[in-house]
Coordinates of N, CA and C in Angstrom, one line a residue:
X824 N -19.0 -10.1 3.8 CA -18.6 -9.3 2.6 C -19.2 -7.9 2.7
X825 N -18.5 -6.8 2.5 CA -19.0 -5.5 2.5 C -19.0 -4.9 1.1
X826 N -19.9 -4.1 0.8 CA -20.0 -3.5 -0.5 C -19.3 -2.2 -0.6
X827 N -18.4 -2.0 -1.6 CA -17.7 -0.8 -1.8 C -18.6 0.3 -2.4
X828 N -18.5 1.5 -1.8 CA -19.4 2.5 -2.3 C -19.0 2.9 -3.7
X829 N -19.9 3.5 -4.5 CA -19.6 3.9 -5.9 C -18.6 5.0 -5.9
X830 N -18.5 5.8 -4.9 CA -17.5 6.9 -4.8 C -16.1 6.3 -4.7
X831 N -16.0 5.3 -3.8 CA -14.7 4.6 -3.6 C -14.3 3.8 -4.8
X832 N -15.3 3.2 -5.5 CA -15.0 2.4 -6.7 C -14.5 3.4 -7.8
X833 N -15.1 4.5 -8.0 CA -14.7 5.5 -9.0 C -13.3 6.0 -8.7
X834 N -13.1 6.2 -7.4 CA -11.8 6.7 -7.0 C -10.7 5.7 -7.3
X835 N -10.9 4.5 -7.0 CA -9.9 3.4 -7.2 C -9.7 3.1 -8.7
X836 N -10.7 3.2 -9.5 CA -10.6 3.0 -10.9 C -9.7 4.1 -11.5
X837 N -9.9 5.3 -11.1 CA -9.0 6.4 -11.5 C -7.6 6.2 -11.0
X838 N -7.5 5.8 -9.7 CA -6.2 5.5 -9.2 C -5.4 4.5 -10.0
X839 N -6.2 3.4 -10.3 CA -5.6 2.3 -11.1 C -5.2 2.9 -12.5
X840 N -6.0 3.8 -13.0 CA -5.6 4.4 -14.3 C -4.3 5.2 -14.3
X841 N -3.8 5.6 -13.1 CA -2.6 6.3 -13.1 C -1.4 5.3 -13.3
X842 N -1.7 4.0 -13.5 CA -0.6 3.1 -14.0 C 0.0 3.6 -15.3
X843 N -0.7 4.5 -16.0 CA -0.2 5.1 -17.2 C 1.1 5.8 -17.0
X844 N 1.3 6.3 -15.7 CA 2.6 7.0 -15.4 C 3.8 6.1 -15.6
X845 N 3.9 5.0 -14.8 CA 5.0 4.1 -15.0 C 5.1 3.5 -16.4
X846 N 4.0 3.1 -17.0 CA 4.0 2.5 -18.3 C 4.5 3.5 -19.3
X847 N 4.1 4.7 -19.3 CA 4.5 5.8 -20.2 C 6.0 6.0 -20.0
X848 N 6.5 6.0 -18.8 CA 7.9 6.2 -18.5 C 8.7 5.0 -19.1
X849 N 8.3 3.8 -18.9 CA 9.0 2.7 -19.4 C 9.0 2.5 -20.9
X850 N 7.8 2.7 -21.5 CA 7.7 2.4 -23.0 C 7.8 3.6 -23.9
X851 N 7.4 4.7 -23.5 CA 7.3 5.9 -24.4 C 8.3 7.0 -24.1
X852 N 8.3 7.5 -22.9 CA 9.1 8.6 -22.5 C 10.6 8.2 -22.4
X853 N 10.8 7.2 -21.6 CA 12.1 6.5 -21.4 C 13.2 7.3 -20.7
X854 N 13.3 8.6 -21.1 CA 14.3 9.4 -20.5 C 13.9 10.1 -19.2
X855 N 14.8 10.0 -18.2 CA 14.5 10.5 -16.9 C 14.2 12.0 -16.9
X856 N 15.0 12.8 -17.5 CA 14.8 14.2 -17.5 C 13.4 14.6 -18.1
X857 N 13.0 13.9 -19.2 CA 11.7 14.2 -19.8 C 10.6 13.9 -18.9
X858 N 10.7 12.7 -18.2 CA 9.7 12.3 -17.3 C 9.6 13.2 -16.1
X859 N 10.7 13.7 -15.6 CA 10.7 14.6 -14.5 C 10.0 15.9 -15.0
X860 N 10.3 16.4 -16.2 CA 9.6 17.6 -16.6 C 8.1 17.5 -16.8
X861 N 7.7 16.3 -17.3 CA 6.3 16.0 -17.4 C 5.6 16.0 -16.0
X862 N 6.2 15.4 -15.1 CA 5.6 15.2 -13.7 C 5.7 16.6 -13.0
X863 N 6.7 17.4 -13.2 CA 6.7 18.7 -12.6 C 5.6 19.5 -13.1
X864 N 5.3 19.5 -14.4 CA 4.2 20.3 -15.0 C 2.9 19.8 -14.4
X865 N 2.7 18.5 -14.4 CA 1.4 17.9 -13.9 C 1.3 18.2 -12.4
X866 N 2.3 18.1 -11.6 CA 2.3 18.4 -10.2 C 2.0 19.8 -9.9
X867 N 2.6 20.7 -10.7 CA 2.3 22.2 -10.5 C 0.9 22.5 -10.8
X868 N 0.4 21.9 -11.9 CA -1.0 22.1 -12.3 C -2.0 21.6 -11.2
X869 N -1.7 20.5 -10.6 CA -2.5 19.9 -9.6 C -2.5 20.7 -8.3
X870 N -1.3 21.2 -8.0 CA -1.1 22.0 -6.8 C -1.9 23.4 -7.0
X871 N -1.8 23.9 -8.2 CA -2.4 25.2 -8.5 C -3.9 25.0 -8.3
X872 N -4.5 23.9 -8.8 CA -5.9 23.7 -8.7 C -6.3 23.5 -7.3
X873 N -5.5 22.8 -6.5 CA -5.8 22.6 -5.1 C -5.8 24.0 -4.4
X874 N -4.9 24.8 -4.7 CA -4.8 26.1 -4.1 C -5.9 27.1 -4.5
X875 N -6.1 27.2 -5.8 CA -7.1 28.1 -6.3 C -8.5 27.8 -6.0
X876 N -8.8 26.5 -5.9 CA -10.2 26.1 -5.6 C -10.6 26.5 -4.2
X877 N -9.6 26.7 -3.3 CA -9.9 27.2 -2.0 C -9.9 28.8 -1.9
X878 N -9.6 29.4 -3.0 CA -9.6 30.9 -3.1 C -10.7 31.4 -3.9
X879 N -11.1 30.6 -5.0 CA -12.1 31.1 -5.9 C -13.4 30.2 -5.8
X880 N -14.4 30.9 -5.4 CA -15.7 30.1 -5.2 C -16.2 29.4 -6.4
X881 N -16.0 30.1 -7.6 CA -16.5 29.5 -8.8 C -15.8 28.3 -9.2
X882 N -14.4 28.3 -9.0 CA -13.6 27.1 -9.3 C -13.9 26.0 -8.3
X883 N -14.2 26.4 -7.0 CA -14.5 25.4 -6.0 C -15.8 24.7 -6.4
X884 N -16.8 25.5 -6.8 CA -18.1 24.9 -7.2 C -18.0 24.0 -8.4
X885 N -17.2 24.4 -9.4 CA -17.0 23.5 -10.6 C -16.3 22.2 -10.1
X886 N -15.3 22.4 -9.3 CA -14.5 21.2 -8.8 C -15.4 20.2 -8.1
X887 N -16.2 20.7 -7.2 CA -17.1 19.8 -6.5 C -18.2 19.2 -7.4
X888 N -18.6 20.0 -8.4 CA -19.6 19.5 -9.3 C -19.1 18.3 -10.1
X889 N -17.9 18.3 -10.5 CA -17.3 17.2 -11.3 C -16.7 16.1 -10.5
X890 N -16.2 16.4 -9.3 CA -15.4 15.4 -8.6 C -16.0 15.0 -7.2
X891 N -17.1 15.5 -6.8 CA -17.7 15.1 -5.5 C -17.8 13.6 -5.3
X892 N -18.1 12.9 -6.4 CA -18.4 11.5 -6.3 C -17.1 10.6 -6.1
X893 N -16.0 11.2 -6.2 CA -14.7 10.5 -6.0 C -13.8 11.1 -5.0
X894 N -14.2 12.1 -4.3 CA -13.3 12.7 -3.4 C -13.7 12.4 -1.9
X895 N -12.8 12.3 -1.1 CA -13.1 12.1 0.4 C -13.4 13.4 1.0
X896 N -14.1 13.4 2.2 CA -14.6 14.5 2.8 C -13.5 15.6 3.1
X897 N -12.3 15.1 3.5 CA -11.2 16.0 3.8 C -10.8 16.8 2.5
X898 N -10.8 16.1 1.4 CA -10.5 16.7 0.1 C -11.5 17.7 -0.3
X899 N -12.8 17.4 -0.1 CA -13.9 18.3 -0.4 C -13.8 19.6 0.5
X900 N -13.3 19.4 1.7 CA -13.1 20.5 2.6 C -11.9 21.3 2.4
X901 N -11.1 21.0 1.4 CA -10.0 21.9 1.0 C -8.6 21.3 1.2
X902 N -8.5 20.1 1.7 CA -7.2 19.4 1.9 C -6.6 19.0 0.5
X903 N -5.3 18.9 0.5 CA -4.7 18.4 -0.7 C -5.2 17.1 -1.2
X904 N -5.5 17.0 -2.5 CA -6.2 15.8 -3.0 C -5.2 14.6 -3.2
X905 N -5.7 13.4 -3.2 CA -4.9 12.3 -3.4 C -4.1 12.3 -4.8
X906 N -4.7 13.0 -5.8 CA -4.1 13.1 -7.1 C -2.8 13.9 -7.0
X907 N -2.9 15.0 -6.2 CA -1.7 15.8 -6.1 C -0.6 15.0 -5.4
X908 N -0.9 14.3 -4.3 CA 0.0 13.5 -3.6 C 0.6 12.4 -4.5
X909 N -0.2 11.8 -5.3 CA 0.3 10.8 -6.2 C 1.3 11.3 -7.2
X910 N 1.0 12.5 -7.7 CA 1.9 13.1 -8.7 C 3.2 13.5 -8.0
X911 N 3.2 14.0 -6.8 CA 4.4 14.4 -6.1 C 5.2 13.1 -5.7
X912 N 4.5 12.0 -5.3 CA 5.2 10.8 -5.0 C 5.9 10.2 -6.3
X913 N 5.2 10.3 -7.4 CA 5.7 9.8 -8.7 C 6.9 10.7 -9.0
X914 N 6.8 12.0 -8.9 CA 7.9 12.9 -9.2 C 9.2 12.6 -8.4
X915 N 9.0 12.5 -7.1 CA 10.2 12.2 -6.2 C 10.8 10.8 -6.6
X916 N 10.0 9.9 -6.9 CA 10.5 8.5 -7.2 C 11.3 8.6 -8.5
X917 N 10.8 9.3 -9.5 CA 11.5 9.4 -10.7 C 12.8 10.2 -10.6
X918 N 12.8 11.2 -9.8 CA 14.0 12.0 -9.5 C 15.1 11.2 -8.9
X919 N 14.8 10.5 -7.8 CA 15.8 9.9 -7.0 C 16.2 8.5 -7.3
X920 N 15.4 7.8 -8.1 CA 15.7 6.4 -8.4 C 15.8 6.1 -9.9
X921 N 16.6 5.2 -10.3 CA 16.7 4.8 -11.7 C 15.4 4.2 -12.2
X922 N 15.2 4.2 -13.5 CA 13.9 3.7 -14.1 C 13.6 2.3 -13.7
X923 N 14.6 1.4 -13.6 CA 14.3 0.0 -13.3 C 13.8 -0.2 -11.8
X924 N 14.0 0.8 -11.0 CA 13.5 0.8 -9.6 C 12.2 1.7 -9.5
X925 N 12.2 2.8 -10.2 CA 11.1 3.7 -10.2 C 9.8 3.1 -10.7
X926 N 9.9 2.4 -11.8 CA 8.7 1.8 -12.5 C 8.0 0.8 -11.6
X927 N 8.7 -0.2 -11.0 CA 8.0 -1.2 -10.2 C 7.4 -0.5 -8.9
X928 N 8.1 0.5 -8.4 CA 7.6 1.2 -7.2 C 6.4 2.0 -7.5
X929 N 6.2 2.5 -8.7 CA 5.0 3.2 -9.1 C 3.9 2.2 -9.4
X930 N 4.3 1.0 -9.8 CA 3.3 -0.1 -10.0 C 2.7 -0.5 -8.7
X931 N 3.5 -0.5 -7.6 CA 3.0 -0.9 -6.3 C 2.0 0.2 -5.9
X932 N 2.3 1.4 -6.2 CA 1.3 2.5 -5.8 C 0.0 2.4 -6.6
X933 N 0.1 2.3 -7.9 CA -1.1 2.3 -8.7 C -1.9 1.0 -8.7
X934 N -1.2 -0.1 -9.0 CA -1.9 -1.4 -9.0 C -2.1 -2.0 -7.6
X935 N -1.1 -2.0 -6.9 CA -1.1 -2.7 -5.5 C -2.1 -2.0 -4.6
X936 N -2.0 -0.6 -4.5 CA -2.8 0.1 -3.6 C -4.3 0.0 -4.0
X937 N -4.6 0.1 -5.3 CA -5.9 0.0 -5.8 C -6.6 -1.4 -5.5
X938 N -5.9 -2.5 -5.8 CA -6.5 -3.8 -5.5 C -6.5 -4.1 -4.0
X939 N -5.6 -3.6 -3.3 CA -5.6 -3.7 -1.8 C -6.8 -3.1 -1.2
X940 N -7.2 -1.9 -1.7 CA -8.3 -1.2 -1.2 C -9.6 -1.8 -1.6
X941 N -9.8 -2.2 -2.8 CA -11.0 -2.8 -3.3 C -11.3 -4.1 -2.7
X942 N -10.3 -5.0 -2.7 CA -10.5 -6.3 -2.1 C -10.6 -6.2 -0.6
X943 N -9.8 -5.4 0.0 CA -9.9 -5.2 1.5 C -11.2 -4.7 2.0
X944 N -11.8 -3.9 1.2 CA -13.2 -3.3 1.6 C -14.3 -4.3 1.4
X945 N -14.1 -5.1 0.3 CA -15.1 -6.2 0.0 C -15.0 -7.4 0.9
X946 N -13.8 -7.8 1.2 CA -13.5 -9.0 2.0 C -12.6 -8.6 3.2
X947 N -13.1 -7.9 4.2 CA -12.2 -7.3 5.2 C -11.9 -8.3 6.3
X948 N -11.1 -9.3 6.0 CA -10.7 -10.3 6.9 C -9.3 -10.0 7.5
X949 N -9.1 -10.2 8.8 CA -7.9 -9.9 9.4 C -7.7 -8.4 9.5
X950 N -8.6 -7.7 10.3 CA -8.6 -6.3 10.4 C -7.4 -5.7 11.0
X951 N -6.8 -4.7 10.5 CA -5.8 -3.9 11.1 C -6.2 -2.4 11.0
X952 N -6.8 -1.9 12.0 CA -7.4 -0.5 11.9 C -8.5 -0.6 11.0
X953 N -8.5 0.3 9.9 CA -9.6 0.3 8.9 C -9.1 -0.4 7.7
X954 N -8.0 -1.2 7.7 CA -7.5 -1.9 6.6 C -7.6 -3.4 6.9
X955 N -7.2 -4.3 6.0 CA -7.3 -5.7 6.2 C -6.2 -6.5 5.6
X956 N -5.9 -7.6 6.2 CA -4.8 -8.5 5.7 C -5.1 -9.0 4.3
X957 N -6.4 -9.3 4.0 CA -6.8 -9.8 2.7 C -6.5 -8.7 1.6
X958 N -6.7 -7.5 1.9 CA -6.4 -6.4 1.0 C -4.9 -6.3 0.8
X959 N -4.1 -6.4 1.8 CA -2.7 -6.3 1.7 C -2.1 -7.4 0.9
X960 N -2.5 -8.7 1.1 CA -2.1 -9.8 0.4 C -2.4 -9.7 -1.1
X961 N -3.6 -9.2 -1.4 CA -4.1 -9.0 -2.8 C -3.2 -8.0 -3.5
X962 N -2.9 -6.9 -2.8 CA -2.1 -5.8 -3.3 C -0.7 -6.4 -3.6
X963 N -0.1 -7.2 -2.7 CA 1.2 -7.8 -3.0 C 1.2 -8.7 -4.2
X964 N 0.2 -9.5 -4.3 CA 0.1 -10.5 -5.4 C -0.1 -9.7 -6.8
X965 N -1.0 -8.8 -6.9 CA -1.3 -8.2 -8.2 C -0.2 -7.2 -8.6
X966 N 0.4 -6.5 -7.6 CA 1.4 -5.5 -8.0 C 2.7 -6.3 -8.4
X967 N 3.0 -7.4 -7.7 CA 4.1 -8.2 -8.0 C 4.0 -8.8 -9.4
X968 N 2.8 -9.3 -9.7 CA 2.6 -9.9 -11.1 C 2.9 -8.9 -12.2
X969 N 2.3 -7.7 -12.0 CA 2.5 -6.6 -13.0 C 3.9 -6.2 -13.1
X970 N 4.5 -5.9 -11.9 CA 5.9 -5.5 -11.9 C 6.9 -6.5 -12.5
X971 N 6.6 -7.8 -12.2 CA 7.5 -8.8 -12.8 C 7.3 -8.9 -14.3
X972 N 6.1 -8.7 -14.8 CA 5.9 -8.7 -16.3 C 6.7 -7.6 -16.9
X973 N 6.8 -6.4 -16.3 CA 7.5 -5.3 -16.8 C 9.0 -5.2 -16.5
X974 N 9.4 -5.9 -15.5 CA 10.8 -5.9 -15.1 C 11.7 -6.6 -16.0
X975 N 12.9 -5.9 -16.3 CA 13.9 -6.5 -17.1 C 15.3 -6.5 -16.4
X976 N 15.3 -6.0 -15.2 CA 16.6 -5.8 -14.5 C 16.7 -6.5 -13.1
X977 N 15.7 -6.2 -12.3 CA 15.7 -6.6 -10.9 C 15.5 -8.1 -10.7
X978 N 16.2 -8.7 -9.7 CA 15.9 -10.1 -9.4 C 14.5 -10.2 -8.8
X979 N 13.9 -11.4 -9.0 CA 12.6 -11.7 -8.5 C 12.4 -11.3 -7.1
X980 N 13.3 -11.6 -6.2 CA 13.1 -11.4 -4.8 C 13.1 -9.9 -4.4
X981 N 13.7 -9.0 -5.2 CA 13.6 -7.6 -5.0 C 12.3 -7.0 -5.4
X982 N 11.7 -7.6 -6.4 CA 10.4 -7.2 -6.8 C 9.4 -7.5 -5.7
X983 N 9.5 -8.7 -5.2 CA 8.6 -9.1 -4.1 C 8.9 -8.3 -2.8
X984 N 10.1 -8.0 -2.5 CA 10.5 -7.2 -1.4 C 9.8 -5.8 -1.5
X985 N 10.0 -5.2 -2.6 CA 9.4 -3.8 -2.8 C 7.9 -3.8 -2.7
X986 N 7.3 -4.9 -3.2 CA 5.8 -5.0 -3.1 C 5.4 -5.2 -1.7
X987 N 6.1 -6.0 -0.9 CA 5.7 -6.2 0.5 C 5.9 -4.9 1.3
X988 N 7.0 -4.2 1.1 CA 7.2 -3.0 1.8 C 6.1 -2.0 1.4
X989 N 5.8 -1.9 0.2 CA 4.7 -0.9 -0.3 C 3.4 -1.2 0.4
X990 N 3.0 -2.5 0.4 CA 1.7 -2.9 1.0 C 1.7 -2.8 2.5
X991 N 2.8 -3.0 3.1 CA 2.9 -2.7 4.6 C 2.7 -1.3 4.9
X992 N 3.2 -0.4 4.0 CA 3.0 1.1 4.2 C 1.5 1.4 4.0
X993 N 0.9 0.7 3.1 CA -0.5 0.9 2.8 C -1.3 0.4 4.0
X994 N -0.9 -0.7 4.6 CA -1.6 -1.3 5.7 C -1.4 -0.4 7.0
X995 N -0.2 0.1 7.2 CA 0.0 0.9 8.4 C 0.4 2.3 8.0
X996 N -0.5 3.1 7.5 CA -0.2 4.5 7.0 C 0.3 5.4 8.0
X997 N 1.2 6.3 7.6 CA 1.7 7.4 8.5 C 0.7 8.6 8.3
X998 N 0.3 9.1 9.5 CA -0.8 10.1 9.4 C -0.3 11.5 9.0
X999 N 1.1 11.7 9.0 CA 1.6 13.0 8.6 C 1.7 13.1 7.1
X1000 N 2.2 12.0 6.5 CA 2.4 12.0 5.0 C 1.4 11.1 4.3
X1001 N 0.9 11.5 3.2 CA 0.0 10.7 2.5 C 0.7 9.5 1.9
X1002 N 0.0 8.3 1.9 CA 0.7 7.1 1.4 C 0.9 7.1 -0.1
X1003 N 0.2 8.0 -0.9 CA 0.5 8.1 -2.3 C 1.9 8.7 -2.5
X1004 N 2.5 9.3 -1.5 CA 3.9 9.7 -1.5 C 4.8 8.7 -0.9
X1005 N 4.4 8.2 0.2 CA 5.4 7.3 0.9 C 5.5 5.9 0.3
X1006 N 4.4 5.4 -0.3 CA 4.5 4.1 -0.9 C 5.6 4.0 -2.0
X1007 N 5.6 4.8 -3.0 CA 6.6 4.6 -4.1 C 8.0 5.0 -3.6
X1008 N 8.1 6.1 -2.8 CA 9.5 6.5 -2.4 C 10.1 5.5 -1.4
X1009 N 9.4 5.0 -0.4 CA 10.0 4.0 0.5 C 10.2 2.6 -0.1
X1010 N 9.3 2.2 -0.9 CA 9.5 0.9 -1.6 C 10.7 1.0 -2.5
X1011 N 10.8 2.1 -3.2 CA 12.0 2.3 -4.1 C 13.3 2.3 -3.3
X1012 N 13.2 3.0 -2.1 CA 14.4 3.0 -1.3 C 14.8 1.6 -0.8
X1013 N 13.8 0.8 -0.4 CA 14.0 -0.5 0.1 C 14.7 -1.4 -1.0
X1014 N 14.2 -1.3 -2.2 CA 14.8 -2.0 -3.3 C 16.2 -1.6 -3.6
X1015 N 16.5 -0.3 -3.6 CA 17.8 0.2 -3.8 C 18.8 -0.3 -2.8
X1016 N 18.4 -0.2 -1.5 CA 19.2 -0.7 -0.4 C 19.5 -2.2 -0.6
X1017 N 18.5 -3.0 -0.8 CA 18.7 -4.4 -1.0 C 19.6 -4.7 -2.2
X1018 N 19.4 -3.9 -3.3 CA 20.2 -4.1 -4.5 C 21.7 -4.0 -4.3
X1019 N 22.0 -3.1 -3.4 CA 23.5 -2.9 -3.1 C 24.1 -4.1 -2.4
X1020 N 23.3 -4.9 -1.7 CA 23.8 -6.0 -0.9 C 23.7 -7.3 -1.6
X1021 N 23.2 -7.3 -2.8 CA 23.2 -8.6 -3.6 C 24.5 -8.8 -4.3

């Protein structure tokens, strides 16, 4: 058993907190156009912060002061933050997919990815690169449970399919695109394609 660093724990707690995006969409905002507008505003704000912190020393200093404990080295060095990628992934998912597909796909990203990382780092059995099968299975189980609780439309097997696709993307990340973007978009796409054939 390996111990998760406090920085990684903080990061994943915040990542898990972003489950408010799909929950807000499902229970409060409900309308696709309103949710798109909210996510556009949040994404633009996050992009602006990422850009300006690399241009303004005072903003970069403040940014590092408040967020050093939860950012990865590449993010501290000026790369786009995981938060920005998450917002962009959420935005694209809400734009291109109906709410009954977008919500579970965002659950896979927020709940599944968080639990996969935390359990995978603590109990790294069945290593695949720097990830583990234990983390992947945990992500599938927890994200499926939450998605099934919230789901009112999709068949059980499509919820499971989307979760498996999402966690396989987390297990085998693409180095060009951040998995905060690919997990919700590709899992949503897999559900939509399967939905057509049922």
